[in-house]
mmCIF file of C-alpha atoms in Angstrom:
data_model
loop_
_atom_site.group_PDB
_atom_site.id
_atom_site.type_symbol
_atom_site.label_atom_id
_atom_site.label_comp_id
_atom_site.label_asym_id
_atom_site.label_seq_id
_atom_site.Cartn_x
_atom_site.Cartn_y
_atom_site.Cartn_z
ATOM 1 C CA UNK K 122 18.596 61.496 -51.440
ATOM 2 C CA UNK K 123 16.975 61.236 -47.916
ATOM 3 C CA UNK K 124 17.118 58.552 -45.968
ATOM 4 C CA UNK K 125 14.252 57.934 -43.129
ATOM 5 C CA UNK K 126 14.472 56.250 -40.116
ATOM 6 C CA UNK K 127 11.330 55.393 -38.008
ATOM 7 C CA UNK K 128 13.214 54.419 -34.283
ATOM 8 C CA UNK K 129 12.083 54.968 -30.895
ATOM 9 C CA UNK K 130 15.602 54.161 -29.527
ATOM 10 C CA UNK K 131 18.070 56.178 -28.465
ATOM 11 C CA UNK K 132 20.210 57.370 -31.415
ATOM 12 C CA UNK K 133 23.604 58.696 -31.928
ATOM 13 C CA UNK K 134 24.003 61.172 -34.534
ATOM 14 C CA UNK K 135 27.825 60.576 -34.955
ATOM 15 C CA UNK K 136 27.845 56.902 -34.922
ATOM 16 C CA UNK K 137 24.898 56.155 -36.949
ATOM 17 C CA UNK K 138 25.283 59.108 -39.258
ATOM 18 C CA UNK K 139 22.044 60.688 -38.570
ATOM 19 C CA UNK K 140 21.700 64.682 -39.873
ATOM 20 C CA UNK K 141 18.936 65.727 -37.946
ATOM 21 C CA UNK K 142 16.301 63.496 -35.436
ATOM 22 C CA UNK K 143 12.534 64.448 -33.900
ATOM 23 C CA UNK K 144 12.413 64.337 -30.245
ATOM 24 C CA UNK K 145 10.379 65.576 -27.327
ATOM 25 C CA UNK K 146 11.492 67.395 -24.859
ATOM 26 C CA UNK K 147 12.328 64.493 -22.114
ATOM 27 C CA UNK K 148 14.602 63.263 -24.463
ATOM 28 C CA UNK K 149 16.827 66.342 -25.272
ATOM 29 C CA UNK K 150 20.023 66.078 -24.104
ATOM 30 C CA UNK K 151 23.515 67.605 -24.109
ATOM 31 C CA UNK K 152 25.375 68.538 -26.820
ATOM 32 C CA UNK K 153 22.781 68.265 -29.436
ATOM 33 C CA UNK K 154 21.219 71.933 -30.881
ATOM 34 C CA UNK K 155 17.687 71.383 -30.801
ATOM 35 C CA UNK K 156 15.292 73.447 -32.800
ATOM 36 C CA UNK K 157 11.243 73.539 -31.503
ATOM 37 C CA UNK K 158 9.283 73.029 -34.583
ATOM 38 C CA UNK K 159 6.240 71.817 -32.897
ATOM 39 C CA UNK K 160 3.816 72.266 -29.906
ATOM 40 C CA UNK K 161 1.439 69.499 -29.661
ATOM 41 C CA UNK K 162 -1.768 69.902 -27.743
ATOM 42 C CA UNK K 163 -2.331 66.593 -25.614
ATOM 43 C CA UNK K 164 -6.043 65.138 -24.164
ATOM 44 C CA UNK K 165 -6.458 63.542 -21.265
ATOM 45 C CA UNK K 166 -9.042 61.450 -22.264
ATOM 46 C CA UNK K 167 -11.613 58.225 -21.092
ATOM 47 C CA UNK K 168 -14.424 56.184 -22.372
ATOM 48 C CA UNK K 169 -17.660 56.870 -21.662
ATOM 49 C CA UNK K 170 -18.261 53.841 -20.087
ATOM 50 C CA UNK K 171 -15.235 54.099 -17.678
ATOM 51 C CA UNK K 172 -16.216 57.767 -16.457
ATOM 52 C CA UNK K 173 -19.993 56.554 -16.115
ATOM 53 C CA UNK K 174 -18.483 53.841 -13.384
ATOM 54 C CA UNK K 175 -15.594 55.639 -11.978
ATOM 55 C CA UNK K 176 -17.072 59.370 -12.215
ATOM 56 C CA UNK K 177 -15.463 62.500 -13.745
ATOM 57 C CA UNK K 178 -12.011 64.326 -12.599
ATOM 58 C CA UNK K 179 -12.689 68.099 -12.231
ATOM 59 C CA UNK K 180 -9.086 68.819 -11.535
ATOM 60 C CA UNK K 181 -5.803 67.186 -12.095
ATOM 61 C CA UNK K 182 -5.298 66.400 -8.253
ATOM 62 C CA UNK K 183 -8.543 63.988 -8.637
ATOM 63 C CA UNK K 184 -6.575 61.613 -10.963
ATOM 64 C CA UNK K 185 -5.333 59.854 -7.613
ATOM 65 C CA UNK K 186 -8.315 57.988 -7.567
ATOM 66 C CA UNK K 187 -8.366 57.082 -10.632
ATOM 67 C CA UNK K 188 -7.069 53.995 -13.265
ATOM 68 C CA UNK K 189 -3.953 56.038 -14.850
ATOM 69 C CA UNK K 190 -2.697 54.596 -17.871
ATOM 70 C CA UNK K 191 0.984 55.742 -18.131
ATOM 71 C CA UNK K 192 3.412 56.037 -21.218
ATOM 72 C CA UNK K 193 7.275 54.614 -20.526
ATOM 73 C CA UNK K 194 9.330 56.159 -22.911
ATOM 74 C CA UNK K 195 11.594 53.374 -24.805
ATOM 75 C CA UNK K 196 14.527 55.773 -25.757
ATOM 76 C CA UNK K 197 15.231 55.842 -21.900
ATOM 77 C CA UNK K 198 12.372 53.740 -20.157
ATOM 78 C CA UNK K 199 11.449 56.961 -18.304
ATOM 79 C CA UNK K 200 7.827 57.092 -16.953
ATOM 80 C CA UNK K 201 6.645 59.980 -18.354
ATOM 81 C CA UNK K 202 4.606 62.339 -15.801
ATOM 82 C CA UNK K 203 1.210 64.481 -16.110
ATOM 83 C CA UNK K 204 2.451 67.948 -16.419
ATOM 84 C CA UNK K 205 0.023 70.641 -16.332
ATOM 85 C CA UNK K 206 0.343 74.858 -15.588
ATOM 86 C CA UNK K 207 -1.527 76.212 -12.982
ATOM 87 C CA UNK K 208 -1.273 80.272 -12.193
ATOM 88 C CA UNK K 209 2.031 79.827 -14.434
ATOM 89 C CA UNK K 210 3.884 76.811 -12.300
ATOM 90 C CA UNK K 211 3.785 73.945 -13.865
ATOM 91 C CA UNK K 212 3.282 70.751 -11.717
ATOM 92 C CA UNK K 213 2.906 66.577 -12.139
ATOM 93 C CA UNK K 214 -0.415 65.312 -9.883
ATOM 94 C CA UNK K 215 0.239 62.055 -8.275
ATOM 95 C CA UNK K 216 -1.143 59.434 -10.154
ATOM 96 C CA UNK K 217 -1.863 55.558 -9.576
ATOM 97 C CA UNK K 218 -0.864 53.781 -12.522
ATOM 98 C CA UNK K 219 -3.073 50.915 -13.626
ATOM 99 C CA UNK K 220 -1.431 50.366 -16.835
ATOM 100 C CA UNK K 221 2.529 51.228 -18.632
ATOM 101 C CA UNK K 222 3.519 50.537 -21.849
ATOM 102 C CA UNK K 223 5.942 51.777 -24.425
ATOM 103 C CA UNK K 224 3.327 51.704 -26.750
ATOM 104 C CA UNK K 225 0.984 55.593 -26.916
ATOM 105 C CA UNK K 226 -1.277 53.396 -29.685
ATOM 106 C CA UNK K 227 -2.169 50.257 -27.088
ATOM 107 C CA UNK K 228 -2.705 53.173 -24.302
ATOM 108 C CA UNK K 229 -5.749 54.161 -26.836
ATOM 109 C CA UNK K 230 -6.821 51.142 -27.243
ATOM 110 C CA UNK K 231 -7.131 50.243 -23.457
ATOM 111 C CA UNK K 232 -8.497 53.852 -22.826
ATOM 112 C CA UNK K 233 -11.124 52.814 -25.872
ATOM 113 C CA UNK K 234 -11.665 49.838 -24.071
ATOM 114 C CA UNK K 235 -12.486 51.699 -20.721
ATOM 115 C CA UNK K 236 -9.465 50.425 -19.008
ATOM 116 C CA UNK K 237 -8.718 53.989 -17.484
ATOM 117 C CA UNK K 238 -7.424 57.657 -18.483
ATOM 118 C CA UNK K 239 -4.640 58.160 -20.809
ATOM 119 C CA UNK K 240 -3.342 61.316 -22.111
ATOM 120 C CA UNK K 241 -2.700 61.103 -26.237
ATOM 121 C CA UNK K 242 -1.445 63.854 -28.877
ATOM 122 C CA UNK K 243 -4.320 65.409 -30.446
ATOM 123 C CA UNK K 244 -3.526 63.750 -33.270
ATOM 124 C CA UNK K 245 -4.298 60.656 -31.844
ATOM 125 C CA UNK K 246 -7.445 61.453 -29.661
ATOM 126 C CA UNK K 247 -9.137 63.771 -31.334
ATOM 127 C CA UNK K 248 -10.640 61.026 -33.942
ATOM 128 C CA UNK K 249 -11.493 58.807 -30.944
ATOM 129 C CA UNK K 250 -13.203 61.503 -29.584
ATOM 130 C CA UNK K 251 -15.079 62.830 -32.680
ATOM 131 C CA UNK K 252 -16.710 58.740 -32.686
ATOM 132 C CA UNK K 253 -17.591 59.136 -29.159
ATOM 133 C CA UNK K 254 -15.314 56.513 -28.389
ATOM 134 C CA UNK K 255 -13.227 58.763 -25.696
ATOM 135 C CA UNK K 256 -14.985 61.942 -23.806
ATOM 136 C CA UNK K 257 -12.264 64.549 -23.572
ATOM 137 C CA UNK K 258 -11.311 65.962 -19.516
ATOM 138 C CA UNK K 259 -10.181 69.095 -18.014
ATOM 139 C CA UNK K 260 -10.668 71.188 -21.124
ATOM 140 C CA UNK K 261 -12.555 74.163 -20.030
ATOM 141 C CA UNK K 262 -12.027 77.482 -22.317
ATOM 142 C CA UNK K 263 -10.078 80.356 -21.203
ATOM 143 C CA UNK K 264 -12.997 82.771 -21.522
ATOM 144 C CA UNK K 265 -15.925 80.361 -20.666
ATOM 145 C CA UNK K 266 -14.467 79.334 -16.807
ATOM 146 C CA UNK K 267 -16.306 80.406 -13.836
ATOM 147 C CA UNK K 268 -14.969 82.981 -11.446
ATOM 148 C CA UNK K 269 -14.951 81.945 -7.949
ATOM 149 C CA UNK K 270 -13.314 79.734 -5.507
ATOM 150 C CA UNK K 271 -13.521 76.310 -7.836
ATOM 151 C CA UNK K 272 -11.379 78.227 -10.564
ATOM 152 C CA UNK K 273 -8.398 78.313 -8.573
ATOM 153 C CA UNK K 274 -8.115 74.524 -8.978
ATOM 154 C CA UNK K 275 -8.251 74.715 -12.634
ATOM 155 C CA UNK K 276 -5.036 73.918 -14.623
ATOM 156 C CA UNK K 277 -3.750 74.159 -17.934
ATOM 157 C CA UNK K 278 -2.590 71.369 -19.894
ATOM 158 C CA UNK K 279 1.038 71.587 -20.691
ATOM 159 C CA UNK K 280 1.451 70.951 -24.631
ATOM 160 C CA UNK K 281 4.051 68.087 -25.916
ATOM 161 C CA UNK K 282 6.750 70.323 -27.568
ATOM 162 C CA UNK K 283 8.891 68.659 -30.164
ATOM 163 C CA UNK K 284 12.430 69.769 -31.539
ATOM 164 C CA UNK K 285 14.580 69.064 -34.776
ATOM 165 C CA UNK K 286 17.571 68.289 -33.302
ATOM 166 C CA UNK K 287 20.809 68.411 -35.157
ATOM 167 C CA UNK K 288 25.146 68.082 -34.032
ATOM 168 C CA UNK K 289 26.693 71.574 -33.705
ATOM 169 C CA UNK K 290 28.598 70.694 -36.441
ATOM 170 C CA UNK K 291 25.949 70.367 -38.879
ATOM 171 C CA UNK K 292 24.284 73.546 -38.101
ATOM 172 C CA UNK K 293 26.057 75.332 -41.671
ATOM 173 C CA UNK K 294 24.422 72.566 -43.546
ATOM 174 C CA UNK K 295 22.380 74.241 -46.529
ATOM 175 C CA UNK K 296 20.199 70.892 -46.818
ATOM 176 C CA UNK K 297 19.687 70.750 -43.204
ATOM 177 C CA UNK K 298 18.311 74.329 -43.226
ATOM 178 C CA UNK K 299 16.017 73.679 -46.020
ATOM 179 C CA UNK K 300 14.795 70.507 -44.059
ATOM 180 C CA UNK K 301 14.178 72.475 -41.077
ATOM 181 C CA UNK K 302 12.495 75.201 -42.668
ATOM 182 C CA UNK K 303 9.944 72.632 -44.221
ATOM 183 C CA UNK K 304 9.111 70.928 -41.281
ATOM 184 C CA UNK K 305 8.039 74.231 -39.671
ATOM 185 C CA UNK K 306 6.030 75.007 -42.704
ATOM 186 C CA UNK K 307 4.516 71.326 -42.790
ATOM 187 C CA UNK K 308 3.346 71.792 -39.071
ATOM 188 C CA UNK K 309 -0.443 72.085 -38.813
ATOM 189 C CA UNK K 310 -1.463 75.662 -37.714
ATOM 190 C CA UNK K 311 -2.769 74.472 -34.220
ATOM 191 C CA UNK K 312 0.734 73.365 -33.776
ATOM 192 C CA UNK K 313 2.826 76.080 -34.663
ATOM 193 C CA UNK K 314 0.461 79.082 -32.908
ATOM 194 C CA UNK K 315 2.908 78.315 -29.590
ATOM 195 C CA UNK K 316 6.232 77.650 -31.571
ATOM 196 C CA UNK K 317 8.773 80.309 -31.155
ATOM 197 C CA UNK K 318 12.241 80.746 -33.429
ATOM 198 C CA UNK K 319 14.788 80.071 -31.683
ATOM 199 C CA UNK K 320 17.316 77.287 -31.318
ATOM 200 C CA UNK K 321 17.143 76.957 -27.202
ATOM 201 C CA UNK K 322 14.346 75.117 -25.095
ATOM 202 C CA UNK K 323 12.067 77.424 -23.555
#
Protein backbone atom coordinates (compact mmCIF):
# COMPACT_ATOMS: atom_id res chain seq x y z
CA UNK A 1 0.00 0.00 0.00
CA UNK A 2 1.04 3.70 -0.57
CA UNK A 3 0.15 6.23 1.39
CA UNK A 4 0.05 10.03 -0.10
CA UNK A 5 0.51 13.04 1.53
CA UNK A 6 -0.28 16.44 -0.17
CA UNK A 7 1.76 19.08 2.53
CA UNK A 8 3.52 22.16 1.87
CA UNK A 9 5.09 22.09 5.40
CA UNK A 10 8.16 21.18 6.43
CA UNK A 11 8.33 17.39 6.99
CA UNK A 12 10.41 15.03 8.90
CA UNK A 13 11.01 11.80 7.39
CA UNK A 14 11.90 10.04 10.74
CA UNK A 15 9.21 11.40 12.84
CA UNK A 16 6.37 11.25 10.54
CA UNK A 17 7.48 8.10 8.79
CA UNK A 18 7.70 9.47 5.40
CA UNK A 19 9.82 7.09 2.65
CA UNK A 20 10.50 9.48 0.15
CA UNK A 21 9.12 13.50 -0.30
CA UNK A 22 9.11 16.03 -3.62
CA UNK A 23 10.94 19.15 -3.05
CA UNK A 24 12.59 21.98 -4.90
CA UNK A 25 15.71 22.88 -4.61
CA UNK A 26 15.38 25.85 -1.84
CA UNK A 27 14.13 23.39 0.30
CA UNK A 28 16.88 20.65 0.22
CA UNK A 29 18.61 20.35 3.15
CA UNK A 30 21.16 18.30 5.10
CA UNK A 31 21.15 14.92 5.62
CA UNK A 32 18.50 13.96 3.24
CA UNK A 33 19.80 12.09 -0.33
CA UNK A 34 18.00 13.87 -2.86
CA UNK A 35 17.49 12.48 -6.30
CA UNK A 36 16.60 15.25 -9.40
CA UNK A 37 13.78 13.72 -11.21
CA UNK A 38 12.55 16.86 -12.70
CA UNK A 39 13.49 20.21 -14.41
CA UNK A 40 10.61 22.43 -14.73
CA UNK A 41 10.63 25.24 -17.23
CA UNK A 42 9.09 28.45 -15.45
CA UNK A 43 7.28 31.76 -17.39
CA UNK A 44 7.49 34.92 -16.33
CA UNK A 45 4.35 35.96 -17.41
CA UNK A 46 1.55 39.20 -17.46
CA UNK A 47 -1.79 40.09 -18.79
CA UNK A 48 -2.22 41.81 -21.68
CA UNK A 49 -3.86 44.47 -20.19
CA UNK A 50 -1.15 45.08 -17.48
CA UNK A 51 1.82 45.17 -20.14
CA UNK A 52 -0.43 47.51 -22.45
CA UNK A 53 -0.36 50.11 -19.24
CA UNK A 54 2.90 49.39 -17.69
CA UNK A 55 4.93 48.46 -21.03
CA UNK A 56 7.08 45.37 -21.76
CA UNK A 57 10.45 44.18 -19.81
CA UNK A 58 13.16 43.40 -22.43
CA UNK A 59 15.53 42.17 -19.81
CA UNK A 60 15.36 40.90 -16.33
CA UNK A 61 17.04 44.16 -14.83
CA UNK A 62 13.73 46.10 -16.15
CA UNK A 63 11.53 44.20 -13.61
CA UNK A 64 12.53 47.09 -11.05
CA UNK A 65 9.96 49.08 -12.40
CA UNK A 66 7.62 46.89 -12.44
CA UNK A 67 4.46 45.28 -10.09
CA UNK A 68 6.39 41.90 -8.99
CA UNK A 69 4.21 39.39 -7.67
CA UNK A 70 6.42 37.18 -5.39
CA UNK A 71 5.97 33.48 -4.11
CA UNK A 72 6.86 32.93 -0.07
CA UNK A 73 7.56 29.51 0.32
CA UNK A 74 5.41 27.99 3.40
CA UNK A 75 7.86 25.08 4.26
CA UNK A 76 10.27 27.95 5.43
CA UNK A 77 8.48 31.37 4.60
CA UNK A 78 11.48 32.13 2.35
CA UNK A 79 10.83 34.74 -0.43
CA UNK A 80 11.74 33.04 -3.25
CA UNK A 81 14.02 35.16 -5.80
CA UNK A 82 14.06 35.57 -9.81
CA UNK A 83 16.97 33.53 -10.81
CA UNK A 84 18.02 33.65 -14.28
CA UNK A 85 21.67 32.59 -16.28
CA UNK A 86 23.31 35.06 -18.12
CA UNK A 87 26.84 34.12 -20.08
CA UNK A 88 26.65 31.02 -17.53
CA UNK A 89 26.31 33.09 -13.97
CA UNK A 90 23.31 32.88 -12.70
CA UNK A 91 21.90 36.04 -10.94
CA UNK A 92 18.43 37.37 -8.95
CA UNK A 93 17.35 41.12 -10.54
CA UNK A 94 16.07 43.36 -7.90
CA UNK A 95 12.56 43.35 -7.85
CA UNK A 96 9.71 45.55 -6.15
CA UNK A 97 7.22 43.33 -4.83
CA UNK A 98 3.61 44.40 -5.18
CA UNK A 99 2.15 41.24 -4.08
CA UNK A 100 3.44 37.75 -1.67
CA UNK A 101 1.61 34.92 -1.02
CA UNK A 102 2.13 31.30 -0.20
CA UNK A 103 -0.23 30.52 -2.66
CA UNK A 104 1.60 29.97 -6.78
CA UNK A 105 -2.43 29.44 -7.83
CA UNK A 106 -3.72 33.11 -6.34
CA UNK A 107 -0.29 34.59 -7.95
CA UNK A 108 -2.15 33.43 -11.39
CA UNK A 109 -5.04 34.65 -10.62
CA UNK A 110 -3.80 38.24 -9.73
CA UNK A 111 -1.35 38.03 -12.77
CA UNK A 112 -4.82 37.01 -14.81
CA UNK A 113 -6.28 39.82 -13.26
CA UNK A 114 -3.44 42.26 -14.42
CA UNK A 115 -2.24 42.85 -10.97
CA UNK A 116 1.52 42.50 -12.12
CA UNK A 117 4.23 39.78 -13.32
CA UNK A 118 4.49 36.49 -11.75
CA UNK A 119 6.65 33.70 -12.70
CA UNK A 120 4.55 30.09 -12.75
CA UNK A 121 5.68 26.37 -13.74
CA UNK A 122 4.82 25.73 -17.20
CA UNK A 123 2.40 23.66 -16.10
CA UNK A 124 0.56 26.30 -14.73
CA UNK A 125 1.04 29.16 -17.36
CA UNK A 126 1.17 27.65 -20.31
CA UNK A 127 -2.87 27.13 -20.42
CA UNK A 128 -3.25 30.79 -19.35
CA UNK A 129 -1.22 31.66 -22.02
CA UNK A 130 -2.66 29.41 -24.81
CA UNK A 131 -6.35 31.60 -23.81
CA UNK A 132 -4.53 34.75 -24.16
CA UNK A 133 -5.13 35.37 -20.71
CA UNK A 134 -1.18 35.89 -19.84
CA UNK A 135 1.47 37.04 -22.74
CA UNK A 136 4.63 35.12 -21.98
CA UNK A 137 8.24 37.56 -21.33
CA UNK A 138 11.82 37.18 -21.93
CA UNK A 139 11.51 34.05 -24.03
CA UNK A 140 13.53 34.68 -27.05
CA UNK A 141 14.98 31.35 -28.89
CA UNK A 142 18.49 30.39 -28.75
CA UNK A 143 18.92 30.49 -32.53
CA UNK A 144 16.41 33.33 -33.38
CA UNK A 145 18.31 36.28 -30.98
CA UNK A 146 19.94 39.13 -32.57
CA UNK A 147 23.67 39.60 -32.55
CA UNK A 148 24.78 42.86 -31.36
CA UNK A 149 25.12 44.99 -28.38
CA UNK A 150 21.26 44.40 -27.00
CA UNK A 151 22.09 40.53 -26.81
CA UNK A 152 24.43 40.87 -24.12
CA UNK A 153 21.52 41.80 -21.82
CA UNK A 154 19.65 38.76 -22.65
CA UNK A 155 19.30 36.03 -19.94
CA UNK A 156 18.23 32.66 -19.59
CA UNK A 157 15.59 31.55 -17.40
CA UNK A 158 16.80 29.27 -14.73
CA UNK A 159 14.38 26.06 -14.70
CA UNK A 160 12.63 24.93 -11.19
CA UNK A 161 14.50 21.60 -10.55
CA UNK A 162 12.75 19.14 -8.32
CA UNK A 163 14.27 16.09 -6.32
CA UNK A 164 12.89 12.75 -4.73
CA UNK A 165 14.33 12.97 -1.63
CA UNK A 166 14.74 10.01 0.61
CA UNK A 167 16.86 9.21 4.49
CA UNK A 168 20.25 7.55 3.82
CA UNK A 169 18.91 4.79 5.40
CA UNK A 170 16.28 4.02 3.03
CA UNK A 171 18.38 4.22 0.02
CA UNK A 172 18.51 -0.14 -0.16
CA UNK A 173 14.79 0.01 -0.23
CA UNK A 174 13.60 -2.20 -3.32
CA UNK A 175 10.08 -0.28 -3.24
CA UNK A 176 11.70 2.98 -2.97
CA UNK A 177 13.78 2.24 -6.11
CA UNK A 178 10.87 1.15 -8.06
CA UNK A 179 9.08 4.45 -6.93
CA UNK A 180 11.88 6.46 -8.04
CA UNK A 181 12.36 4.87 -11.20
CA UNK A 182 8.59 5.61 -12.07
CA UNK A 183 8.56 9.02 -11.29
CA UNK A 184 11.44 9.61 -13.75
CA UNK A 185 9.57 7.67 -16.32
CA UNK A 186 6.18 9.59 -15.48
CA UNK A 187 8.04 12.99 -16.06
CA UNK A 188 6.86 14.72 -19.25
CA UNK A 189 9.68 14.76 -21.91
CA UNK A 190 10.14 18.64 -21.70
CA UNK A 191 10.98 17.92 -18.17
CA UNK A 192 13.37 15.30 -18.17
CA UNK A 193 15.57 16.67 -21.48
CA UNK A 194 17.77 18.65 -18.51
CA UNK A 195 17.57 15.84 -15.78
CA UNK A 196 20.79 14.13 -15.17
CA UNK A 197 21.31 10.60 -12.99
CA UNK A 198 22.78 11.21 -10.26
CA UNK A 199 21.94 11.45 -6.58
CA UNK A 200 23.83 15.05 -5.85
CA UNK A 201 22.46 18.66 -6.71
CA UNK A 202 24.07 20.06 -9.60
Amino acid sequence: MMELVLADHYVDHIREEIDVSIRFAQQLEPGLVARRIACVPLRFCAAPSYLTQRGVPQQPEDLQAHQCLLFRSPMDGRLLGWGFLRHGVRFEPRLNPAMISNDIDSLARFAVDGAGIARLGAFIADPLIAQGLLVPLFEVEQGKRKKGKADGARADIEPLTFYACYQDRRAANGKLRLFLDYLLESMPPAWQLQVKDGTSPP
